[in-house]
Short mmCIF file of C-alpha atoms and ligand atoms in Angstrom, two decimals:
data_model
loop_
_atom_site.label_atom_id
_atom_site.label_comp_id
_atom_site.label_asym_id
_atom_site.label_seq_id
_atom_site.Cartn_x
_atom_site.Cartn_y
_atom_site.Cartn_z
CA UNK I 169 -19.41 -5.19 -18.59
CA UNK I 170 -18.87 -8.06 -20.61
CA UNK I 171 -19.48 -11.83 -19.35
CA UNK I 172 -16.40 -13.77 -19.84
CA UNK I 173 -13.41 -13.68 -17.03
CA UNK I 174 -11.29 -10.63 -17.16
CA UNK I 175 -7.27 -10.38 -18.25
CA UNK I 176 -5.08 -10.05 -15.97
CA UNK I 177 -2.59 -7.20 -17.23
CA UNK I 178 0.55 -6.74 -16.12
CA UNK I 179 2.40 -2.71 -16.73
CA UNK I 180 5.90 -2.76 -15.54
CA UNK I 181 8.73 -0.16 -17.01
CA UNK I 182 11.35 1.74 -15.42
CA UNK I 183 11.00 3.54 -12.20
CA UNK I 184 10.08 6.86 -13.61
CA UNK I 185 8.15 6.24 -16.99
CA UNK I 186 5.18 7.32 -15.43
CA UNK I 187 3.39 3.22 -14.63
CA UNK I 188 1.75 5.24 -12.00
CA UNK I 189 0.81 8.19 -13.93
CA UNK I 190 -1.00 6.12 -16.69
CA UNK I 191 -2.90 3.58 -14.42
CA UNK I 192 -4.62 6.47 -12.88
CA UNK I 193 -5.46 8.10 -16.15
CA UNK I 194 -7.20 4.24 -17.35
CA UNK I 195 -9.39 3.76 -14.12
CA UNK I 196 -10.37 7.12 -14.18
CA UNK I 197 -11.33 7.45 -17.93
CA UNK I 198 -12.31 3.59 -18.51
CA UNK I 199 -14.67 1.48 -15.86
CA UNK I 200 -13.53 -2.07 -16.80
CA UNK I 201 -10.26 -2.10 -14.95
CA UNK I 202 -9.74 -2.59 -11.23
CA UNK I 203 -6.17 -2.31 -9.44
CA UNK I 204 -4.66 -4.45 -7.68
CA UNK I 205 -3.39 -2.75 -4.62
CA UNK I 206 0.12 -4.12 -3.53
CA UNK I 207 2.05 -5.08 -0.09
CA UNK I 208 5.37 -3.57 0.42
CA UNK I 209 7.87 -3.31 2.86
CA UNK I 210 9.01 0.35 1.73
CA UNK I 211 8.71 3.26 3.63
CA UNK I 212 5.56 5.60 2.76
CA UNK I 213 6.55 8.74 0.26
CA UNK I 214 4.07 11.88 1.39
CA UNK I 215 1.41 12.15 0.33
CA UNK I 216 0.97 8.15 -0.22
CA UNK I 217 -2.32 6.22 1.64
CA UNK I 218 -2.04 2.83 3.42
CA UNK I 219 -4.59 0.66 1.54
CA UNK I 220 -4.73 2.98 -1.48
CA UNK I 221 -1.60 2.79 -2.96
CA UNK I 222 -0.25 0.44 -1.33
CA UNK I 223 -0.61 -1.97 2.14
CA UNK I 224 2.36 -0.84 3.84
CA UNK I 225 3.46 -4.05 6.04
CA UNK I 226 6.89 -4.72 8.25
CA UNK I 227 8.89 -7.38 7.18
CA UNK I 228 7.22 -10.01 9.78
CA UNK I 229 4.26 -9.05 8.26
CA UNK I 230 4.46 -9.95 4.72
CA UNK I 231 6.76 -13.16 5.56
CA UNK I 232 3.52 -14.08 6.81
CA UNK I 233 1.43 -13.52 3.60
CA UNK I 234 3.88 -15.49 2.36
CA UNK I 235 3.88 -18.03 4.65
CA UNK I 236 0.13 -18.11 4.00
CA UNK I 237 0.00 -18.24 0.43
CA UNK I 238 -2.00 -15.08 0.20
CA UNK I 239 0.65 -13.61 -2.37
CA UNK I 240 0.23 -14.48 -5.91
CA UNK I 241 3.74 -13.32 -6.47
CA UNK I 242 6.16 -10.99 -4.80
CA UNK I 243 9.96 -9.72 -5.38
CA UNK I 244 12.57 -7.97 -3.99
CA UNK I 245 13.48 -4.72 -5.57
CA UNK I 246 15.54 -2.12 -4.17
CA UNK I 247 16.00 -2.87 -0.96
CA UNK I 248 12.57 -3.42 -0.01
CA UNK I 249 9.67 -6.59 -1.08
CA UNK I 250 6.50 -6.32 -2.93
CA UNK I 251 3.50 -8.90 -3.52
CA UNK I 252 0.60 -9.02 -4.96
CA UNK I 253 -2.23 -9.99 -2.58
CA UNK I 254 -4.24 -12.67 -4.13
CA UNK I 255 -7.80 -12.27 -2.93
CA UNK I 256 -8.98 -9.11 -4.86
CA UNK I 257 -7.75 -10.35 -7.80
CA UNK I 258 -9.23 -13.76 -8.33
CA UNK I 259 -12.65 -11.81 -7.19
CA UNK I 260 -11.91 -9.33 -9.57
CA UNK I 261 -11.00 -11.23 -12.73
CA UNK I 262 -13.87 -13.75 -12.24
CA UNK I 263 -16.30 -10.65 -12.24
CA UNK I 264 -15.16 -9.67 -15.47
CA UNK I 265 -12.79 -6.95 -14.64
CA UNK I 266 -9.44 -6.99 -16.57
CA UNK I 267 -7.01 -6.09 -13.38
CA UNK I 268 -3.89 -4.36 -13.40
CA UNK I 269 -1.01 -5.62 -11.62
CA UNK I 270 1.73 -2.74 -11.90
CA UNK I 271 4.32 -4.75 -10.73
CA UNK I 272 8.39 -5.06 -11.79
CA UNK I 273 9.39 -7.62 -13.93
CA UNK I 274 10.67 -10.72 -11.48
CA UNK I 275 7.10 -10.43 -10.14
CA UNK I 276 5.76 -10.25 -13.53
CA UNK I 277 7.56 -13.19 -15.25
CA UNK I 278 6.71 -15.41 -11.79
CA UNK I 279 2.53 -14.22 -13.08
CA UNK I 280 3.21 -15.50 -16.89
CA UNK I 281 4.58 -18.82 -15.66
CA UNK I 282 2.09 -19.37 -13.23
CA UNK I 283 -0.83 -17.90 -15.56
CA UNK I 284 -0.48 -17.75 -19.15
CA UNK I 285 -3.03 -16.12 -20.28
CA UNK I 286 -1.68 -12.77 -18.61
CA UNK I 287 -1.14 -9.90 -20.91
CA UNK I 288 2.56 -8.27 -20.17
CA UNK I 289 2.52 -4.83 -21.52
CA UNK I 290 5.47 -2.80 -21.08
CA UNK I 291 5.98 1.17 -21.14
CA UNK I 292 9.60 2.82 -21.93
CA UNK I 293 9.99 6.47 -22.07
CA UNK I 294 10.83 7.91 -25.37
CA UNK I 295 14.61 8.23 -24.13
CA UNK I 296 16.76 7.74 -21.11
CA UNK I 297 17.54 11.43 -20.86
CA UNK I 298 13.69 12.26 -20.22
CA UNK I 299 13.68 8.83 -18.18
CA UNK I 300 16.36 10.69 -15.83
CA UNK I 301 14.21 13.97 -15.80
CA UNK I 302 11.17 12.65 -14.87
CA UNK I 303 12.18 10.72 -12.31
CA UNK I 304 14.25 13.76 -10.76
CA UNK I 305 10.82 16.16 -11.70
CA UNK I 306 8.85 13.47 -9.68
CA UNK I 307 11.06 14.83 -6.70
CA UNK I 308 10.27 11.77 -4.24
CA UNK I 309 13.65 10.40 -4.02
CA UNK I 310 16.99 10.97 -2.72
CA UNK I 311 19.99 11.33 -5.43
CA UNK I 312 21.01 7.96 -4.16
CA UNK I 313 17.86 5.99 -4.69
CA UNK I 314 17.35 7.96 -8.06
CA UNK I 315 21.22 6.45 -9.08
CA UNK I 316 20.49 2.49 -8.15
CA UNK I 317 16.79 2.73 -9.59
CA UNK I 318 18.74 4.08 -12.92
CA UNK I 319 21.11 1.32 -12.66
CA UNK I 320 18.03 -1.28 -12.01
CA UNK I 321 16.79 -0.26 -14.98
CA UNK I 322 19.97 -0.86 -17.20
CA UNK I 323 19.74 -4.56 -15.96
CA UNK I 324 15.70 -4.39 -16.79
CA UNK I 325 16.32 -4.03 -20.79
CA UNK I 326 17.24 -7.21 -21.20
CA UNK I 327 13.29 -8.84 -19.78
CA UNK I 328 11.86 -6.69 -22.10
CA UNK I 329 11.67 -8.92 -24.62
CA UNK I 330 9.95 -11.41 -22.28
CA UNK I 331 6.86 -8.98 -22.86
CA UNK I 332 3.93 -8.89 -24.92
CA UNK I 333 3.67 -5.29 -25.97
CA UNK I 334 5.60 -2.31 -26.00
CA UNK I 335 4.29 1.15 -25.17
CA UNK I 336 5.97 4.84 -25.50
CA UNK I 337 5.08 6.93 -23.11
CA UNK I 338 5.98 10.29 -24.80
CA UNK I 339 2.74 12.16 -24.91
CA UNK I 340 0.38 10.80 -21.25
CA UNK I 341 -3.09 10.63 -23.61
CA UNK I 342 -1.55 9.21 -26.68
CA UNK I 343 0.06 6.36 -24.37
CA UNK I 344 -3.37 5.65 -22.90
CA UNK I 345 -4.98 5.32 -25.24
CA UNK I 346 -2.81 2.72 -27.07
CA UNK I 347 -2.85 0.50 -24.22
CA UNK I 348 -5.95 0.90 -23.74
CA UNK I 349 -6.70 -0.08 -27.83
CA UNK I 350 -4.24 -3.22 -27.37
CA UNK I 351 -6.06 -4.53 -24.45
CA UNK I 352 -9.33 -4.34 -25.89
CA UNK I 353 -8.54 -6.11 -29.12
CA UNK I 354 -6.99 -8.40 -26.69
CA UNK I 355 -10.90 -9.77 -25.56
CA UNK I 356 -11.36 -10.82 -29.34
CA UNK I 357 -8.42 -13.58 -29.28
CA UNK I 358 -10.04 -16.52 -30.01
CA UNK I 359 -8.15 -18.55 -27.13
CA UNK I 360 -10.21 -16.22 -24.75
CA UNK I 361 -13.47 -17.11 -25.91
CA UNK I 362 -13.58 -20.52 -25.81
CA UNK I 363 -16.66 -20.85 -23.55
CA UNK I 364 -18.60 -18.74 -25.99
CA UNK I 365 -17.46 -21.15 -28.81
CA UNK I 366 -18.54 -23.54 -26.97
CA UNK I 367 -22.02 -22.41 -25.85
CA UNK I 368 -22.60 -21.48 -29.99
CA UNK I 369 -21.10 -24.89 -30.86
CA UNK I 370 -23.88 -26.68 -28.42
CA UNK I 371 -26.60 -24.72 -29.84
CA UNK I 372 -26.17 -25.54 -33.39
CA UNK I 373 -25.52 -28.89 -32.81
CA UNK I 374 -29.60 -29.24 -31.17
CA UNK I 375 -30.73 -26.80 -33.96
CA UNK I 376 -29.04 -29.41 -36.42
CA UNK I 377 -31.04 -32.33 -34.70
CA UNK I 378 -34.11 -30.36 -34.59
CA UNK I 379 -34.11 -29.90 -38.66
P1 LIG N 1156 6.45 5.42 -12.37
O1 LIG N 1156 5.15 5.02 -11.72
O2 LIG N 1156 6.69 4.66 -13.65
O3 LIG N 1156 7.64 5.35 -11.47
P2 LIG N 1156 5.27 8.13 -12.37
O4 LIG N 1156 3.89 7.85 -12.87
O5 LIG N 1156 5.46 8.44 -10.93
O6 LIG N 1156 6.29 6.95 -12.83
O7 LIG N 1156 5.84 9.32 -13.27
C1 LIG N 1156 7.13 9.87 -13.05
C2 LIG N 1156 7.05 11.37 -13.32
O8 LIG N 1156 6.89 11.58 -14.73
C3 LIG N 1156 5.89 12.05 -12.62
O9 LIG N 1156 6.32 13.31 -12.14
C4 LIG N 1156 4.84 12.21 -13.75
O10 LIG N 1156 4.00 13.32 -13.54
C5 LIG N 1156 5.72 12.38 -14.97
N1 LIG N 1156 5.12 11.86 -16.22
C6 LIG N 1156 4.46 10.69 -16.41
N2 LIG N 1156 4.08 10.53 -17.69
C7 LIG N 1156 4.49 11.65 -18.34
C8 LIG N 1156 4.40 12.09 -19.72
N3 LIG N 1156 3.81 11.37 -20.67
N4 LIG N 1156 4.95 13.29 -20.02
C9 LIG N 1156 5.57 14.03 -19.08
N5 LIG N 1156 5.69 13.68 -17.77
C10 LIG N 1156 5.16 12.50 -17.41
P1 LIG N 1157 7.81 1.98 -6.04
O1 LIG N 1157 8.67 1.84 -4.82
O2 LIG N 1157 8.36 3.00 -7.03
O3 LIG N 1157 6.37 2.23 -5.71
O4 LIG N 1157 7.84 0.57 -6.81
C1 LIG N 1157 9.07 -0.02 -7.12
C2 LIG N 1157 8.84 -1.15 -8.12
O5 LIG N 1157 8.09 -2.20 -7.50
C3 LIG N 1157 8.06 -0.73 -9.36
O6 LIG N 1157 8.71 -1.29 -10.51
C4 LIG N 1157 6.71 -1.36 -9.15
O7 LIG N 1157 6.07 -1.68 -10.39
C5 LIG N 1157 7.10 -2.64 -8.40
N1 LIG N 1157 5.99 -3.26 -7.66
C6 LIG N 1157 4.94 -2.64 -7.03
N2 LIG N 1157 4.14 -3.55 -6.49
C7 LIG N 1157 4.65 -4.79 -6.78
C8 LIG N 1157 4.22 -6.13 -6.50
O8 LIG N 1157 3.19 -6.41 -5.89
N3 LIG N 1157 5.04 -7.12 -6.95
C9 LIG N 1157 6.17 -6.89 -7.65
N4 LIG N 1157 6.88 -7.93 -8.08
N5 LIG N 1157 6.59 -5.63 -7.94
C10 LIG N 1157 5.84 -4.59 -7.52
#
């Protein structure tokens, strides 16, 4: 693991482009992410584990993460809120872990203003039509929710640009691995090495004196 802070990534795309599907397939195959696990207000789908996926709260509940400051950001989407809880990730990033925050794109923009430095990296199927199939395939929501989170993503297009990257997720291994690629040439930037630069500035400045 390297010695300099991690990134802090954001993924967002459109309900359906398979966010979820990727960020599995990078922890599993890569150790130098972490995930931040979100709080939501939404209803459990089967199958999904409080604490692993997400930290399923009421709405009392998270107005009082907010009221305590323990959300780095959070949105409304759908119906229902979201936040990022802030603890893990500070840990996280100042271990060296670059940590995932899989989060829409209000929530996301909020994280660039706030920090900078975040990479936004967003993933688009290679069409709408396979957009639509996957998320009826996924078969975890009603026709209803499937129609608005279609219509949500119409409105999306136009914060894409706000983003850093841009990834097509047409074939699951190929998409990995280019996010994986743009993240790692990400750690060479010069702007995120500074303390290095200046750790090999100091030293040739004594070896200078000492010649
Ligand atoms: P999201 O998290 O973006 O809402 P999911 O990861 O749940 O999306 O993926 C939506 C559906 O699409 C799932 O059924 C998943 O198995 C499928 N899927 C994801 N990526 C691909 C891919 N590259 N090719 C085919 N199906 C995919
Ligand atoms: P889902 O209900 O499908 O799990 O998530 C709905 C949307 O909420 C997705 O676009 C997902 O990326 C986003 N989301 C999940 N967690 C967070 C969060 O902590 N903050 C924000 N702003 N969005 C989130």
């Amino acid at each position: 693991m390297r010695m300099s802070r991690g990134i802090l990534l954001v993924i967002s795309g459109f309900a359906g482009t398979g966010k979820g599907t990727i960020v599995s397939e990078l922890l599993d195959k890569y150790d130098n992410y972490a995930l931040s696990v979100s709080a939501t207000t939404r209803k459990p789908r089967p199958g999904e584990v409080d604490g692993v996926h997400y930290f399923f709260r009421t709405v009392d509940e998270f107005q009082e993460m907010i009221a305590k400051d323990a959300l780095l950001e959070y949105a409304e989407y759908v119906g229902n809120f979201y936040g990022t809880p802030r603890g893990y990730v500070e840990q996280q990033l100042a271990l060296g872990r670059d940590v995932i925050l899989e989060i829409e794109m209000q929530g996301a923009l909020k994280i660039k203003e706030k920090f900078p430095e975040t990479l936004l990296l967003f993933v688009v199927p290679p069409s709408a039509e396979t957009l639509k199939e996957r998320l009826q395939g996924r078969g975890t929501e009603s026709k209803e929710v499937i129609e608005k989170r279609l219509s949500r993503a119409v409105e999306e297009t136009s914060y894409i640009r706000q983003y850093d990257y841009l990834v097509i997720n047409d074939d699951l291994q190929t998409c990995v691995e280019e996010l994986h690629g743009i993240i790692q040439s990400e750690h060479f930037r010069i702007s995120r090495n500074e303390t290095f630069i200046e750790k090999l500035e100091t030293q040739l400045r004594k070896l200078d004196k000492s010649v």
